[in-house]
GROMACS .gro file of C-alpha atoms in nm:
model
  290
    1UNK     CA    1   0.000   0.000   0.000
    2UNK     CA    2   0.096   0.342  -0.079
    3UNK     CA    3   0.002   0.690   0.031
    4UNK     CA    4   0.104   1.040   0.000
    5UNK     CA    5   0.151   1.290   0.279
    6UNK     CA    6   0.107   1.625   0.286
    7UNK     CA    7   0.375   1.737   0.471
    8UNK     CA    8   0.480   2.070   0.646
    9UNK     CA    9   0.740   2.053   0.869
   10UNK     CA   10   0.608   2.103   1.175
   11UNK     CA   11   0.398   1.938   1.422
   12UNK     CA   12   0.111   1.835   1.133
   13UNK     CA   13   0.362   1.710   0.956
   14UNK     CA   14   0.454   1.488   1.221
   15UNK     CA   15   0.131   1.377   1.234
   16UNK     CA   16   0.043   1.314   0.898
   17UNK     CA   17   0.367   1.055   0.846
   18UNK     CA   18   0.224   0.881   1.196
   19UNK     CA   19  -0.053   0.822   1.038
   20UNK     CA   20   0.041   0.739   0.688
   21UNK     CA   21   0.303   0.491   0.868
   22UNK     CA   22   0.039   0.358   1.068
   23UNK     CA   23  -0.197   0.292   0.798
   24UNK     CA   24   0.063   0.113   0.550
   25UNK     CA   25   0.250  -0.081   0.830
   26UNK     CA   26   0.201  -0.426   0.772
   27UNK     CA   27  -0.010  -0.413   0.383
   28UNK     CA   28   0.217  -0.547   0.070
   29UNK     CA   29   0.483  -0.302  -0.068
   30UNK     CA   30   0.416  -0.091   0.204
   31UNK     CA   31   0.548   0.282   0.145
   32UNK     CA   32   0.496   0.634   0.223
   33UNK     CA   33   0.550   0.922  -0.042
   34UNK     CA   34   0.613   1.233   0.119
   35UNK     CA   35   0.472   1.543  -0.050
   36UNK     CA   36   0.651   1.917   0.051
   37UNK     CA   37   0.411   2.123  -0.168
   38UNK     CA   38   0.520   2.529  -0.200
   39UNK     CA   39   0.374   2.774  -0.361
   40UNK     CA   40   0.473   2.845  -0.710
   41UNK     CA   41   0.668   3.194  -0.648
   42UNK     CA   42   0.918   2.930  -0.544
   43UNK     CA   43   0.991   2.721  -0.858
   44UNK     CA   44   1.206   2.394  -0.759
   45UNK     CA   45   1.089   2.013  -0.829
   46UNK     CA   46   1.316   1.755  -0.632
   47UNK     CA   47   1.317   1.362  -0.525
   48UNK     CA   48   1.462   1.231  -0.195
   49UNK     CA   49   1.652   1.027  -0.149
   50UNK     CA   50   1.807   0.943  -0.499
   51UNK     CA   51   2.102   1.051  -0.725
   52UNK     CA   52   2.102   1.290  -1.002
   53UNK     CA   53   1.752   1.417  -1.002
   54UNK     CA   54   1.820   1.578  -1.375
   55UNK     CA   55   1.749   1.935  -1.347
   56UNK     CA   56   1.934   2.243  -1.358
   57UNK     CA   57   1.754   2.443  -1.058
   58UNK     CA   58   1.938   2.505  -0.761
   59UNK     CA   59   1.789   2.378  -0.387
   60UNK     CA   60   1.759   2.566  -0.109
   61UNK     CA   61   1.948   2.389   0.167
   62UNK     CA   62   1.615   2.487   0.372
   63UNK     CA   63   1.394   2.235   0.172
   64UNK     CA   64   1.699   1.943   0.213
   65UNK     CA   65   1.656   1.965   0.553
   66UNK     CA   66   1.256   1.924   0.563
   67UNK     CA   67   1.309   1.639   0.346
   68UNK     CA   68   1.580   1.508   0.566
   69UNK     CA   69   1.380   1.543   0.880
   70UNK     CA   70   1.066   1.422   0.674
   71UNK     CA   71   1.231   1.067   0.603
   72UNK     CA   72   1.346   1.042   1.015
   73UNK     CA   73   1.035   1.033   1.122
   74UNK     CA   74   0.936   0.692   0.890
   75UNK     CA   75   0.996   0.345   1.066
   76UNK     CA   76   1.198   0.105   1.038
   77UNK     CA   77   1.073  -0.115   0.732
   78UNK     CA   78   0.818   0.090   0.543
   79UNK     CA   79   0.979   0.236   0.237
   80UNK     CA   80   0.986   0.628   0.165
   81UNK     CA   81   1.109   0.933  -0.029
   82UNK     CA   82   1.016   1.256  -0.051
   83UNK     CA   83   0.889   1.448  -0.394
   84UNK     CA   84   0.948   1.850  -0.328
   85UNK     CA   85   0.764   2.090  -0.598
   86UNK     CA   86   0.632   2.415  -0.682
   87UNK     CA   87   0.299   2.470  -0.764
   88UNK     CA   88   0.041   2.691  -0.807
   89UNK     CA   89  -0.255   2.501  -0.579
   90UNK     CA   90  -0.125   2.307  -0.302
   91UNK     CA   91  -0.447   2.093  -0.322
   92UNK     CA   92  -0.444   2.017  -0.677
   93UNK     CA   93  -0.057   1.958  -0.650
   94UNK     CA   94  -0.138   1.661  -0.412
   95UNK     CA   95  -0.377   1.565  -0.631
   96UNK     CA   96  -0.124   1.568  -0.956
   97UNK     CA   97   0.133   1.401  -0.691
   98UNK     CA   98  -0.099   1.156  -0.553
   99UNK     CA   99  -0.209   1.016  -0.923
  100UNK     CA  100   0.144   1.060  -1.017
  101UNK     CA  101   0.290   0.825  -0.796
  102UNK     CA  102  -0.015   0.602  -0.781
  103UNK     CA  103  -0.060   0.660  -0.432
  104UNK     CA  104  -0.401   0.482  -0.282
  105UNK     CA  105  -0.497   0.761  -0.063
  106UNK     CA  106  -0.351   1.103   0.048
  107UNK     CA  107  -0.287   1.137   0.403
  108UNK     CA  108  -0.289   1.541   0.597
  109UNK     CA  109  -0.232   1.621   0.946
  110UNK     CA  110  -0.350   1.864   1.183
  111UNK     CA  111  -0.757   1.929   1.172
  112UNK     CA  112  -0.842   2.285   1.308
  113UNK     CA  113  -1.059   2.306   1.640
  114UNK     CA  114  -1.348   2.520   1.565
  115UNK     CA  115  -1.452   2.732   1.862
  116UNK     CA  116  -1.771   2.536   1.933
  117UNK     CA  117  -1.560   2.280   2.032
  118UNK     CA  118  -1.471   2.013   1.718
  119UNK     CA  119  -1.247   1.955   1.470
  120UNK     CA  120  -1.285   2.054   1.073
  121UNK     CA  121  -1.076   2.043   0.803
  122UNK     CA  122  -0.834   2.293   0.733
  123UNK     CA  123  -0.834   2.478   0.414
  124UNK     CA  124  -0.602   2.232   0.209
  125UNK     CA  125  -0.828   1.931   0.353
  126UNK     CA  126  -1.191   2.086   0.309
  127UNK     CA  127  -1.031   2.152  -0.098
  128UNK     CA  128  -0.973   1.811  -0.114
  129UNK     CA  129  -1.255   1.660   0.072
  130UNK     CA  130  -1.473   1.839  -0.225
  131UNK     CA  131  -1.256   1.743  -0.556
  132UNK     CA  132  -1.030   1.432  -0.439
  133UNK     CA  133  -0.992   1.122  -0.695
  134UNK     CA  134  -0.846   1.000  -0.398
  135UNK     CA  135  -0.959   0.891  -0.063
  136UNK     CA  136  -0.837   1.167   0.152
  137UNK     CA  137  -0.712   1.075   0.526
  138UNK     CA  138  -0.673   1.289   0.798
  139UNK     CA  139  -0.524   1.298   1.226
  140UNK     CA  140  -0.605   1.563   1.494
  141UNK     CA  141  -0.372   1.548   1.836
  142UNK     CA  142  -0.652   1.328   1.994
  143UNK     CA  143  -0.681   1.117   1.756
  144UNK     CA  144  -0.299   1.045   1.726
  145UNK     CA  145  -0.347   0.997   2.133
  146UNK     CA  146  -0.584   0.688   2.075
  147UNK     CA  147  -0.383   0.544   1.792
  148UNK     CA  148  -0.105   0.560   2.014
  149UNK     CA  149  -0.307   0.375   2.293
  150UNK     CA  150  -0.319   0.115   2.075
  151UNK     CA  151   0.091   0.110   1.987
  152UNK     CA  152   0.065   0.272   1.687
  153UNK     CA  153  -0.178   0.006   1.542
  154UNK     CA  154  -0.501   0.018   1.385
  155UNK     CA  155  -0.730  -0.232   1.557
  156UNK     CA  156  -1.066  -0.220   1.359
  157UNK     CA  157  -1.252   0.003   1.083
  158UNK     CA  158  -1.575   0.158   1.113
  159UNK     CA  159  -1.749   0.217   0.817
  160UNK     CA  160  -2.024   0.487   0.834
  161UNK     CA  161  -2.347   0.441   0.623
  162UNK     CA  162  -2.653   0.573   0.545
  163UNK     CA  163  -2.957   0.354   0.457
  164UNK     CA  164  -2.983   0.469   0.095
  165UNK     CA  165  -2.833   0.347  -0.237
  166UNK     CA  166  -2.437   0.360  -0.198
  167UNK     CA  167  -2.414   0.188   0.151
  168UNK     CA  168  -2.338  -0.145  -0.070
  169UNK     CA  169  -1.990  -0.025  -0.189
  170UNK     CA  170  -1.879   0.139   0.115
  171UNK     CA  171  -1.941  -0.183   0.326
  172UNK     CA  172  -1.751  -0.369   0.044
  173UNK     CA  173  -1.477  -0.123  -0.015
  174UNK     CA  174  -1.406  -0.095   0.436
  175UNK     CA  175  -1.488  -0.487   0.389
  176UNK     CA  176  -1.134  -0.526   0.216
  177UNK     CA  177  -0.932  -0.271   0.376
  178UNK     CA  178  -1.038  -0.479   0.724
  179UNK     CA  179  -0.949  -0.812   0.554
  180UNK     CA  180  -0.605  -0.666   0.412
  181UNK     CA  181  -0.492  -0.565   0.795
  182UNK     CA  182  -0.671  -0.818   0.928
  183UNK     CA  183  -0.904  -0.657   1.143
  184UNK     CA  184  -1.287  -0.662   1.258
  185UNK     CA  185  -1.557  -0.408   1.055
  186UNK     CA  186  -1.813  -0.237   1.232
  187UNK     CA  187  -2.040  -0.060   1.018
  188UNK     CA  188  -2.277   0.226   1.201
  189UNK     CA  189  -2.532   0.434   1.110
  190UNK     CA  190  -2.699   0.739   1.302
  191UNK     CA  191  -3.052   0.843   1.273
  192UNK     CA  192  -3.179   1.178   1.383
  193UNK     CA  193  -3.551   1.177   1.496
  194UNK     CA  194  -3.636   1.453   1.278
  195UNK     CA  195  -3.551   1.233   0.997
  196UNK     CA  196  -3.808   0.992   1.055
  197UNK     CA  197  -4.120   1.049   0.868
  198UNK     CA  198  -4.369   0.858   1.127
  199UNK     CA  199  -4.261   1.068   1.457
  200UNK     CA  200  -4.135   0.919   1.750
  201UNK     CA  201  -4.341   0.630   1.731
  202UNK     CA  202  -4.210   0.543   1.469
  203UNK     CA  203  -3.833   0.552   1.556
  204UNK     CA  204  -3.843   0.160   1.655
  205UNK     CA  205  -3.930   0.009   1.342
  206UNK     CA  206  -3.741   0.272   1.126
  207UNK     CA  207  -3.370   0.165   1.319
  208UNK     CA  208  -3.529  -0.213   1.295
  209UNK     CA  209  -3.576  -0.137   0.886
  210UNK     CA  210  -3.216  -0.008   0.886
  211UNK     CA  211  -3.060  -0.276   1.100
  212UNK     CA  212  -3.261  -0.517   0.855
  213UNK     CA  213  -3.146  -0.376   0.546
  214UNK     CA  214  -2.753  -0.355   0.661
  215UNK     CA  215  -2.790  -0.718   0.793
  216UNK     CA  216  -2.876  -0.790   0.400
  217UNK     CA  217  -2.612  -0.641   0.260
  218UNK     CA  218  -2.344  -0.772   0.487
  219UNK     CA  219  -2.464  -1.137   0.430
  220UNK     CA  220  -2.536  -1.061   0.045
  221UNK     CA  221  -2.173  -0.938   0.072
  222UNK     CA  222  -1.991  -1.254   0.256
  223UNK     CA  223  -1.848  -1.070   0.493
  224UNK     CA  224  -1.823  -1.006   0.908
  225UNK     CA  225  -1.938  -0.750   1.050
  226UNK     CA  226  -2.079  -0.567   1.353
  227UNK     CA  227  -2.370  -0.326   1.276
  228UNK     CA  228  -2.473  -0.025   1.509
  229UNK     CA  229  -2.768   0.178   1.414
  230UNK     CA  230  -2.800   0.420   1.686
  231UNK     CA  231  -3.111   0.697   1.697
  232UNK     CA  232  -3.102   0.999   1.854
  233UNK     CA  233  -3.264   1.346   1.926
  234UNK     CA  234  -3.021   1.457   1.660
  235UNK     CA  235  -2.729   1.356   1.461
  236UNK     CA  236  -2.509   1.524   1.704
  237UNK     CA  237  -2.620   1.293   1.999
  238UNK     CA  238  -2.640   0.987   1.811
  239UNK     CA  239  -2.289   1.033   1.702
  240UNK     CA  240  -2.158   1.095   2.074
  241UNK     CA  241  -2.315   0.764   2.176
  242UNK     CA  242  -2.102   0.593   1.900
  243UNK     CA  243  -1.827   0.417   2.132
  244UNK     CA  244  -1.440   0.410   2.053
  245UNK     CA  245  -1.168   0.138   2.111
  246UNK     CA  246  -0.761   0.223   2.079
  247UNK     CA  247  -0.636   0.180   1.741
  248UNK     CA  248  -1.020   0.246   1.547
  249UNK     CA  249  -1.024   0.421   1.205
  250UNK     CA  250  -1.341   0.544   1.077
  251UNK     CA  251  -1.402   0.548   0.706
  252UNK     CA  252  -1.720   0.807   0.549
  253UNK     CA  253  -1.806   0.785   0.174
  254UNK     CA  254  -1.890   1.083  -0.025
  255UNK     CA  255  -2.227   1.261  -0.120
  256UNK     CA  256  -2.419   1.066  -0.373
  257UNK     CA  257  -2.415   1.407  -0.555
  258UNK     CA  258  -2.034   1.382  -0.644
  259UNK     CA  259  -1.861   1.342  -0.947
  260UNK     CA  260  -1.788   0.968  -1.025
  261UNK     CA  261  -1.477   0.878  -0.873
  262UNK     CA  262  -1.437   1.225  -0.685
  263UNK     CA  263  -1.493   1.317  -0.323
  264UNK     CA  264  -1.749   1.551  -0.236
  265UNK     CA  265  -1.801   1.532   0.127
  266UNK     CA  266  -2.171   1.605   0.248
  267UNK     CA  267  -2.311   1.780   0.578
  268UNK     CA  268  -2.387   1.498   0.781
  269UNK     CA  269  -2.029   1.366   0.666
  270UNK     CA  270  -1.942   1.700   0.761
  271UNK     CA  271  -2.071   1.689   1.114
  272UNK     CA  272  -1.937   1.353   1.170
  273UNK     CA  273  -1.581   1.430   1.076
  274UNK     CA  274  -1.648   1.758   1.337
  275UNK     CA  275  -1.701   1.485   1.653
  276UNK     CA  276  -1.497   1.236   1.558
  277UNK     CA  277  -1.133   1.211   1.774
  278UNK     CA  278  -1.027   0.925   1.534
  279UNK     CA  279  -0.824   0.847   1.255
  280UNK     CA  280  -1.049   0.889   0.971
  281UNK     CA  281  -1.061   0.851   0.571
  282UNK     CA  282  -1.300   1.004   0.301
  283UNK     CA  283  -1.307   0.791  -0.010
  284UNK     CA  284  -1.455   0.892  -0.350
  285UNK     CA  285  -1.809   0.843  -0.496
  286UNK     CA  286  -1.847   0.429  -0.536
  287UNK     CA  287  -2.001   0.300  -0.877
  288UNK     CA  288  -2.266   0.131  -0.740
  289UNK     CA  289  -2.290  -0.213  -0.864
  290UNK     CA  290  -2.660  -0.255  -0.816
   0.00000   0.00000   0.00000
């Protein structure tokens, strides 16, 4: 497995290659492709580690340094190097970098606390959460602390559905990622009273319907899984009730509304991400294959 980090050198930096390593440790070919991403008004393009990198342009012994201090932070046995270039967007430079190297995901550190209280995306991540090819994986401070509870491990995926068309190839897609680090799948969905048409006497049989239909498409799907549907006053609450273990990472499709193959992260995605203090990913919209 491969993935490219977004890295600044500094403490989301850090981060970011924590994760990354985390995430590859363990899968086939594992590797980590480092990313330092500057604006354009500073035109350079370079490869670390390697030999003569074919170019005329002369390095700042700044940027040798970041890479340097970049590839120190990888473990032991995971393979990396570090790409540094110019360019114009640094979101749509990970992108280019990301297909370029055929990375499976892009990895960024450091999620902003809003002042209510949760974490969002920065600038660079919310970009990317809404035009990504790629699934898009991101760390906060507390979520590094309960990956590191768990020695640096990740110790199950939690895939988070809705009860609409799409849920199918999310299940599938967290279904393989579990089964290449061989760990369990939860897969949980949250229902908001509001949302359910009957009132509240209705709220029983509409989580039953849910917890019915993902029960379908687990077995249709061969696979193990625990299923949570949990119902709530609000999203908010029903997310808070949503209980953690060391080492989880919690994987959110996109909006059925996005481009075919690109992320385009919705607003209940977007409130999720805000309450989560996990390790999370964002992959693109799924074909659906029913």
């Amino acid at each position: 497995m491969k993935l490219l980090v977004g890295y600044t050198a500094d403490e989301r930096g850090a981060e970011a290659i924590e994760l990354a390593s985390a995430l590859v440790a363990g899968t086939k070919d594992a590797f980590v492709q480092i990313a330092i991403v500057l604006p354009a008004a500073a035109p350079f393009t370079a490869v670390y580690p390697g030999g003569d990198h074919g170019y005329e342009t002369i390095l700042s012994a700044q940027v040798d340094r970041w890479a340097a201090e970049a590839l120190a932070l990888v473990p032991e046995g995971i393979g990396a190097s570090v790409a540094a270039r110019s360019v114009p967007s640094i979101a749509e430079g990970l992108i280019e970098l990301g297909e370029e190297f055929q990375a499976h995901g892009i990895v960024l550190g450091g999620r902003k606390r809003h002042l209510g209280g949760f974490f969002m995306p920065g600038a660079i991540a919310n970009a990317l959460l809404h035009s990504s090819p790629l699934p898009v994986f991101m760390t906060s401070p507390a979520s590094l602390d309960n990956l590191r509870e768990a020695g640096g491990q990740i110790t199950r995926l939690t895939a988070f559905v809705g009860d609409r068309p799409g849920a199918r190839e999310i299940i599938s897609l967290a279904a393989r990622l579990a089964d290449a680090r061989d760990v369990k799948l939860r897969v949980a969905n949250f229902v908001a009273h509001a949302d359910v048409s009957t009132g509240p006497a209705g709220i029983d049989d509409h989580v039953r319907g849910i917890r019915e239909y993902l029960d379908d498409l687990v077995k249709e799907l061969g696979i193990e899984a625990i299923i949570e549907v949990i119902a709530s006053g609000s999203i908010d609450t029903a997310i808070n009730k949503l209980s953690w273990q060391p080492g989880d990472l919690a994987l959110l499709g996109s909006a059925r509304l996005a481009a075919h193959r690109r992320l385009f992260i919705g607003p209940k995605a977007h409130r999720i991400l805000g309450h989560l203090n996990v390790p999370m990913g964002v992959v693109p919209h799924l074909p659906s294959t029913r």
